[in-house]
Structures are given as structure tokens and as C-alpha cells.
Amino acid sequence: MIGSYPIGVFPYGRAESEAGVAVVSLGVAEAIASANGATTQVVFRLQPTPAEATAQAIGSNIGLGLGTADASASGVDATLKLLLALGVSEADAQALTANIKTILAASPAEATAQGLLASTPVTLVTAIADAIAQGNDIASKHLLDLGFAQSEAEANDLITKTILETIFATAIASGQVPIPLIRFKIGRAEGIASGNNIVPKVDLTLGNAEAAAEALDMGGVGLGIFPAEAIVNAQDIVPKTFLDTETGEVVADALVIVPLSKLALAPAEAIANGISTDIGIETTEAAAIATALDGDATYFVTDVPDIIVTRSADLTQNVLKVLNDEVGNVNIYRADDHRALFSKIATNQTSPYTDSSLDPALNYKYKATFVIVGTKGGQSVEVEGPKSDPRYTIGNNTL
Amino acid sequence: MASNLYNPGLEKLLDGTIDFENDTINVLLVDTNHSFDKTHDFVDDIVANEASGTGYARKTLANAAIALDAANDRVEFDADNPSYTALDAGTIAAAIIFKQVTNDADSPLIAQIDFADLVTNGSDVELQINSEGLFYVTNNIT
């Protein structure tokens, strides 16, 4: 079935044709269809139940759909389009050269799409399995729509847009320099991030957790995940990164001068790698904490007693008298010899104080302090001031 | 009771309404009926429980100063200890730091400094400010 205006009927199915269009429908066995040459439009609708189907179109515009088995489609040369729709098994599509579009849709199986060179849009839709999309060079677009599996998207170079939408799975998006736009819709919540030219901002609100990211100066990418981790890359000059997630870890790399970012997420981990210099990580809240400090209210005494000591004629008593009474009560210290140490002999005494039962054979010396006895914190406290000058007794004389 | 800063007062400290080093920063004493409310903003909110009696008067904090404690990553607000001579004003329970403007209604509260209740008995009393200051703002560097 080669050339213009083909009409073909295949052994195990039924075929219809129109001008420049071929439609093939298969039942159980194999089907091989090839279309060569320019300006040919070939549309294959292959619906074998257990068998295989291979479609190759050399020229433009190829469509291919399979029910249960394997499918492989290759489109070569310019303005190719590949369409793959698979039921259960694998799909592998490659589109090379410019203006290629690759669309993969698989229900429970794997889908891989690669678009290379310029102006390559890539769209992946899978239900349960993995999907990988890579778009390189200028003006690429990535669309991911996943059911329960993982997704990875890398968009490189100029005017990159990345949109991720998953239901319960993880999502990764990278947009790089300049004018990146990033939009997330994950899990049960939504996150929208956008960065426009210089000083982009990325805001994410996801699931039960929160993620917020701001990238300053030339491009930024923010990413958040429902229960797990979050990664943010801010690129170019003076990037800033802020992450706040609920349960997981946070890793942030800030890279200088058009770095590439690659994000890969499982349900648990997140890693962001960039190649360049300057890495900034900020994982906890920045805070200034004001704290007032307890003080202490205390009685205080600065006055010093001015005392005199008078010894009785029989040398058995000394009377200590305070000549000034700024505070009132005093503590009294005595040394039992002029060379002995002072010890407190009386507390909170009024003046004059009589010290009796003394040894007539000894000479004594005295000091005194003013004292305040009060209540602080519900407890009795005693605060005394500085000691007075000593007063000596020699015989019944006082010095 | 514990020592705390008033939220409006903290805001005024940070926005410059209160210049701790150059404004008149006063202290008043309150009795045990006082309870701290972080939303209180002016002296007239707490004046009902201010101490009164012989020897009591509001004091102006001398040498109010702000200093960086680099080792502890914080800025400390400190002043000299105020003292009261022959104070007989019942039981005092806390000191309130505020900026004196013109009257109680326009004098913003800054902080409450707690201390063990002291029964005044006509003795001299000194309010001893913590060695780290009245309060400080810590830069929580991680």
C-alpha cells in the first residue's frame, strides 16, 4: 500500500481508504504496514487482540493504534506525526528531526517518547505505568498526565514550559531560563507556580502539605509534593530558595549561570542536582525571637552601723550601741580575741545590745551590720549591709 | 507570672516608634493582682494594679542601651537597676517597662519583668535587672 490514493484490504481484517488515507483494521494476527514517500497520509488503526503490529511511515503523518499487543512506530524525516494508543502492552515511539510530534497513550503499560531537536512537543498520557518525556532544544513543551505512576520531565534551553498533572503520584518539572512557566496540579490539591523573566516567583500549595518557593533573579523552579519531599532550584545570579514542607526533607540547590536542573521524585525522596557553583540550602524557618528576662526585686542595705562598745566593770558584759539608725536592726559579730576571727553572735537585734557571760580574762572585738528581714517569694529572707569598723575592748576600755 | 514583651510594644520597638536608647523609658511596679495580657498597649491598660505607698514612684531607667551579643546571636536591651528608698507599698509582683510620652493613655507598654513577689516593709528595695538585660531579640540562626 504505497503511493498516492491507495486502497488496501488486509487478510485478517478490513480496510477502507480515501484519497491519501489508509485505514487498516486487524483481527487476530500480525499486521505490517509501510508508507513511503512524501505527502502521504497513512492512518493505521490496528486492533489485534493477542498479536503484534508494527507500523512504519517514511514520509509524513503516521497514526497507529493497538489493542493489546506490542507496537512500535518510527517516523523519520520532517513533519512527522506519530500516534500510539495501546491497551496493555508496551509502546515505543521515536520521532527524529524537526517538527516532530509524538503522542503516546497507554493504559497499564509503559510509554516512552523522545523528541529531539527543535520545536518538538511531547505529550505523554499513561494510566498506571511509567512515562518519560524528554524534550530538548528550543521551544519544547512537555505535558504529563499520569494516573498512579511516576513522571519525569526535563525541558532545556529557551522558552520552556512544563506542565505536570498527576493524581496520586509524584511530579517533576524543570523550566529553565528565561521566561519559565511552571504549573503543578498534584494529588488532591493544586499548586501553581509561575516565573516571568527576571525575579520569577513560584508558589506551590499541595495536598495536605505546603510548599512555597521564591526564586529571585533570572529563572526559578519550584516543586512540592503531597507527603514527601520538595526540591527547588533557582538559577542564575543570586538565587534564593525557600521551602516549607510538612513531612519530608528539603533539598535546594541554587546554581549560577544557566544551570540545568534535574528533578526525580519517588514517593519518598527528592534530589535536586545542578552543575555549577554556589549552593544555598535553607531548610528551616528564619526567626527572630524576643525574650523578656526575669529580674529580681530585693531589699538592699548600703548604710553602715556606727557602733560603740562599753564593757562592764566586772568585765562579764559588753554593751554594743548603734549611734546611727538608718535601717534599725543589726547583726552583731564578735571575735573572742583581738587576733581571732569574727563570728555572728546575734541576728536582727535592736540597739543597744548586751553581750553577757563574757570571760573577764579575754579582750573582745565587735562589728555590726544593718539587716533587713522580710518576705520574698513567700519565704523569709535576710539581707544585711556592709560590716562596720571593729570596736575593741581592753580591760574595761574600749578602742 | 513570667517575663514577657507586649506585642504592640514589640512592634513599636521594631518600627522605631519606641527609641529605647533615646526615649524616656520608665518602669512601674504592679501588685499581685496584675496579670499579663500580651495585647495591652498602653499604661492605662495596667495602671489599675500599680503599686502605691510610701517610697513608691515610677522610675526612669537610667542608661537604657541596646547592645549586640554576637556570641549569642542576639541584641540585648538593658538599663541600670532602679531602686526605691524606704519602700512600703505592699507586695510588689512585677515591673512594667514602658515609654513615657505624655500620659498613661499614650505611653506604650514594652515588657513585663517578673520577679519573686516581695513584701515591702519600709526598707530600701532594688529592682535587679537580669545580667543579660531586660529582654533581648535572638537571631535564630540554624
PDB file of N, CA, C and O in Angstrom, chain A residues 265-298:
ATOM      1  N   LEU A 265      11.647  12.274  41.463  1.00  0.00           N
ATOM      2  CA  LEU A 265      10.938  12.025  42.703  1.00  0.00           C
ATOM      3  C   LEU A 265      10.322  10.639  42.723  1.00  0.00           C
ATOM      4  O   LEU A 265       9.734  10.194  41.757  1.00  0.00           O
ATOM      5  N   ALA A 266      10.503   9.967  43.807  1.00  0.00           N
ATOM      6  CA  ALA A 266       9.716   8.789  44.135  1.00  0.00           C
ATOM      7  C   ALA A 266       8.692   9.255  45.164  1.00  0.00           C
ATOM      8  O   ALA A 266       8.617  10.436  45.462  1.00  0.00           O
ATOM      9  N   PRO A 267       7.932   8.393  45.728  1.00  0.00           N
ATOM     10  CA  PRO A 267       7.023   8.851  46.787  1.00  0.00           C
ATOM     11  C   PRO A 267       7.746   9.350  48.022  1.00  0.00           C
ATOM     12  O   PRO A 267       7.174  10.004  48.840  1.00  0.00           O
ATOM     13  N   ALA A 268       9.016   8.983  48.155  1.00  0.00           N
ATOM     14  CA  ALA A 268       9.675   9.319  49.406  1.00  0.00           C
ATOM     15  C   ALA A 268      10.774  10.356  49.285  1.00  0.00           C
ATOM     16  O   ALA A 268      10.922  11.200  50.133  1.00  0.00           O
ATOM     17  N   GLU A 269      11.541  10.276  48.236  1.00  0.00           N
ATOM     18  CA  GLU A 269      12.752  11.066  48.201  1.00  0.00           C
ATOM     19  C   GLU A 269      12.708  12.099  47.087  1.00  0.00           C
ATOM     20  O   GLU A 269      12.011  11.942  46.100  1.00  0.00           O
ATOM     21  N   ALA A 270      13.497  13.078  47.267  1.00  0.00           N
ATOM     22  CA  ALA A 270      13.653  14.088  46.239  1.00  0.00           C
ATOM     23  C   ALA A 270      15.102  14.529  46.200  1.00  0.00           C
ATOM     24  O   ALA A 270      15.721  14.746  47.220  1.00  0.00           O
ATOM     25  N   ILE A 271      15.622  14.638  45.041  1.00  0.00           N
ATOM     26  CA  ILE A 271      17.013  15.057  44.906  1.00  0.00           C
ATOM     27  C   ILE A 271      17.083  16.096  43.803  1.00  0.00           C
ATOM     28  O   ILE A 271      16.507  15.929  42.737  1.00  0.00           O
ATOM     29  N   ALA A 272      17.760  17.125  44.044  1.00  0.00           N
ATOM     30  CA  ALA A 272      17.977  18.139  43.028  1.00  0.00           C
ATOM     31  C   ALA A 272      19.468  18.292  42.816  1.00  0.00           C
ATOM     32  O   ALA A 272      20.218  18.484  43.759  1.00  0.00           O
ATOM     33  N   ASN A 273      19.862  18.187  41.615  1.00  0.00           N
ATOM     34  CA  ASN A 273      21.270  18.331  41.301  1.00  0.00           C
ATOM     35  C   ASN A 273      21.462  19.416  40.259  1.00  0.00           C
ATOM     36  O   ASN A 273      20.726  19.499  39.284  1.00  0.00           O
ATOM     37  N   GLY A 274      22.398  20.200  40.440  1.00  0.00           N
ATOM     38  CA  GLY A 274      22.748  21.188  39.447  1.00  0.00           C
ATOM     39  C   GLY A 274      24.252  21.245  39.325  1.00  0.00           C
ATOM     40  O   GLY A 274      24.978  20.939  40.252  1.00  0.00           O
ATOM     41  N   ILE A 275      24.714  21.618  38.191  1.00  0.00           N
ATOM     42  CA  ILE A 275      26.149  21.666  37.968  1.00  0.00           C
ATOM     43  C   ILE A 275      26.563  23.112  37.847  1.00  0.00           C
ATOM     44  O   ILE A 275      26.199  23.798  36.909  1.00  0.00           O
ATOM     45  N   SER A 276      27.254  23.566  38.758  1.00  0.00           N
ATOM     46  CA  SER A 276      27.839  24.889  38.750  1.00  0.00           C
ATOM     47  C   SER A 276      28.333  25.175  40.155  1.00  0.00           C
ATOM     48  O   SER A 276      28.626  24.262  40.912  1.00  0.00           O
ATOM     49  N   THR A 277      28.378  26.431  40.496  1.00  0.00           N
ATOM     50  CA  THR A 277      28.886  26.785  41.817  1.00  0.00           C
ATOM     51  C   THR A 277      27.780  27.378  42.650  1.00  0.00           C
ATOM     52  O   THR A 277      26.678  27.609  42.189  1.00  0.00           O
ATOM     53  N   ASP A 278      28.097  27.642  43.867  1.00  0.00           N
ATOM     54  CA  ASP A 278      27.214  28.284  44.833  1.00  0.00           C
ATOM     55  C   ASP A 278      25.966  27.453  45.076  1.00  0.00           C
ATOM     56  O   ASP A 278      25.079  27.381  44.247  1.00  0.00           O
ATOM     57  N   ILE A 279      25.937  26.862  46.180  1.00  0.00           N
ATOM     58  CA  ILE A 279      24.766  26.103  46.563  1.00  0.00           C
ATOM     59  C   ILE A 279      24.249  26.664  47.868  1.00  0.00           C
ATOM     60  O   ILE A 279      24.978  26.785  48.840  1.00  0.00           O
ATOM     61  N   GLY A 280      23.013  27.039  47.860  1.00  0.00           N
ATOM     62  CA  GLY A 280      22.398  27.550  49.081  1.00  0.00           C
ATOM     63  C   GLY A 280      21.296  26.623  49.523  1.00  0.00           C
ATOM     64  O   GLY A 280      20.489  26.174  48.728  1.00  0.00           O
ATOM     65  N   ILE A 281      21.280  26.323  50.770  1.00  0.00           N
ATOM     66  CA  ILE A 281      20.247  25.449  51.308  1.00  0.00           C
ATOM     67  C   ILE A 281      19.612  26.122  52.504  1.00  0.00           C
ATOM     68  O   ILE A 281      20.305  26.565  53.410  1.00  0.00           O
ATOM     69  N   GLU A 282      18.358  26.215  52.459  1.00  0.00           N
ATOM     70  CA  GLU A 282      17.641  26.771  53.599  1.00  0.00           C
ATOM     71  C   GLU A 282      16.466  25.862  53.885  1.00  0.00           C
ATOM     72  O   GLU A 282      15.556  25.730  53.082  1.00  0.00           O
ATOM     73  N   THR A 283      16.522  25.226  54.995  1.00  0.00           N
ATOM     74  CA  THR A 283      15.527  24.195  55.242  1.00  0.00           C
ATOM     75  C   THR A 283      14.635  24.480  56.424  1.00  0.00           C
ATOM     76  O   THR A 283      13.677  23.791  56.644  1.00  0.00           O
ATOM     77  N   THR A 284      14.965  25.465  57.189  1.00  0.00           N
ATOM     78  CA  THR A 284      14.132  25.724  58.354  1.00  0.00           C
ATOM     79  C   THR A 284      13.711  27.179  58.356  1.00  0.00           C
ATOM     80  O   THR A 284      14.184  27.977  57.569  1.00  0.00           O
ATOM     81  N   GLU A 285      12.840  27.489  59.250  1.00  0.00           N
ATOM     82  CA  GLU A 285      12.321  28.838  59.291  1.00  0.00           C
ATOM     83  C   GLU A 285      13.371  29.803  59.828  1.00  0.00           C
ATOM     84  O   GLU A 285      14.180  29.475  60.662  1.00  0.00           O
ATOM     85  N   ALA A 286      13.332  30.962  59.284  1.00  0.00           N
ATOM     86  CA  ALA A 286      14.164  32.023  59.828  1.00  0.00           C
ATOM     87  C   ALA A 286      13.330  32.791  60.837  1.00  0.00           C
ATOM     88  O   ALA A 286      12.187  33.146  60.588  1.00  0.00           O
ATOM     89  N   ALA A 287      13.891  33.033  61.991  1.00  0.00           N
ATOM     90  CA  ALA A 287      13.077  33.646  63.029  1.00  0.00           C
ATOM     91  C   ALA A 287      13.916  34.530  63.929  1.00  0.00           C
ATOM     92  O   ALA A 287      15.099  34.304  64.126  1.00  0.00           O
ATOM     93  N   ALA A 288      13.312  35.579  64.385  1.00  0.00           N
ATOM     94  CA  ALA A 288      13.874  36.387  65.452  1.00  0.00           C
ATOM     95  C   ALA A 288      12.951  36.235  66.656  1.00  0.00           C
ATOM     96  O   ALA A 288      11.741  36.395  66.548  1.00  0.00           O
ATOM     97  N   ILE A 289      13.528  35.900  67.754  1.00  0.00           N
ATOM     98  CA  ILE A 289      12.735  35.595  68.941  1.00  0.00           C
ATOM     99  C   ILE A 289      13.018  36.628  70.014  1.00  0.00           C
ATOM    100  O   ILE A 289      14.171  36.841  70.385  1.00  0.00           O
ATOM    101  N   ALA A 290      11.974  37.268  70.457  1.00  0.00           N
ATOM    102  CA  ALA A 290      12.110  38.245  71.528  1.00  0.00           C
ATOM    103  C   ALA A 290      11.820  37.574  72.865  1.00  0.00           C
ATOM    104  O   ALA A 290      10.821  36.879  73.019  1.00  0.00           O
ATOM    105  N   THR A 291      12.696  37.783  73.790  1.00  0.00           N
ATOM    106  CA  THR A 291      12.575  37.139  75.090  1.00  0.00           C
ATOM    107  C   THR A 291      12.767  38.166  76.195  1.00  0.00           C
ATOM    108  O   THR A 291      13.764  38.885  76.205  1.00  0.00           O
ATOM    109  N   ALA A 292      11.811  38.239  77.085  1.00  0.00           N
ATOM    110  CA  ALA A 292      11.963  39.094  78.257  1.00  0.00           C
ATOM    111  C   ALA A 292      12.494  38.250  79.408  1.00  0.00           C
ATOM    112  O   ALA A 292      12.163  37.076  79.539  1.00  0.00           O
ATOM    113  N   LEU A 293      13.328  38.846  80.218  1.00  0.00           N
ATOM    114  CA  LEU A 293      14.031  38.100  81.258  1.00  0.00           C
ATOM    115  C   LEU A 293      13.525  38.472  82.639  1.00  0.00           C
ATOM    116  O   LEU A 293      13.237  39.643  82.910  1.00  0.00           O
ATOM    117  N   ASP A 294      13.459  37.477  83.473  1.00  0.00           N
ATOM    118  CA  ASP A 294      13.069  37.742  84.855  1.00  0.00           C
ATOM    119  C   ASP A 294      14.130  38.598  85.541  1.00  0.00           C
ATOM    120  O   ASP A 294      15.332  38.453  85.283  1.00  0.00           O
ATOM    121  N   GLY A 295      13.657  39.439  86.400  1.00  0.00           N
ATOM    122  CA  GLY A 295      14.564  40.228  87.226  1.00  0.00           C
ATOM    123  C   GLY A 295      14.473  39.779  88.666  1.00  0.00           C
ATOM    124  O   GLY A 295      14.024  38.677  88.975  1.00  0.00           O
ATOM    125  N   ASP A 296      14.900  40.632  89.560  1.00  0.00           N
ATOM    126  CA  ASP A 296      14.842  40.297  90.971  1.00  0.00           C
ATOM    127  C   ASP A 296      14.619  41.588  91.745  1.00  0.00           C
ATOM    128  O   ASP A 296      15.319  42.580  91.522  1.00  0.00           O
ATOM    129  N   ALA A 297      13.647  41.568  92.610  1.00  0.00           N
ATOM    130  CA  ALA A 297      13.422  42.705  93.499  1.00  0.00           C
ATOM    131  C   ALA A 297      13.928  42.309  94.872  1.00  0.00           C
ATOM    132  O   ALA A 297      13.517  41.285  95.429  1.00  0.00           O
ATOM    133  N   THR A 298      14.845  43.079  95.393  1.00  0.00           N
ATOM    134  CA  THR A 298      15.479  42.692  96.651  1.00  0.00           C
ATOM    135  C   THR A 298      15.569  43.889  97.588  1.00  0.00           C
ATOM    136  O   THR A 298      15.659  45.039  97.158  1.00  0.00           O
TER     137      THR A 298
END
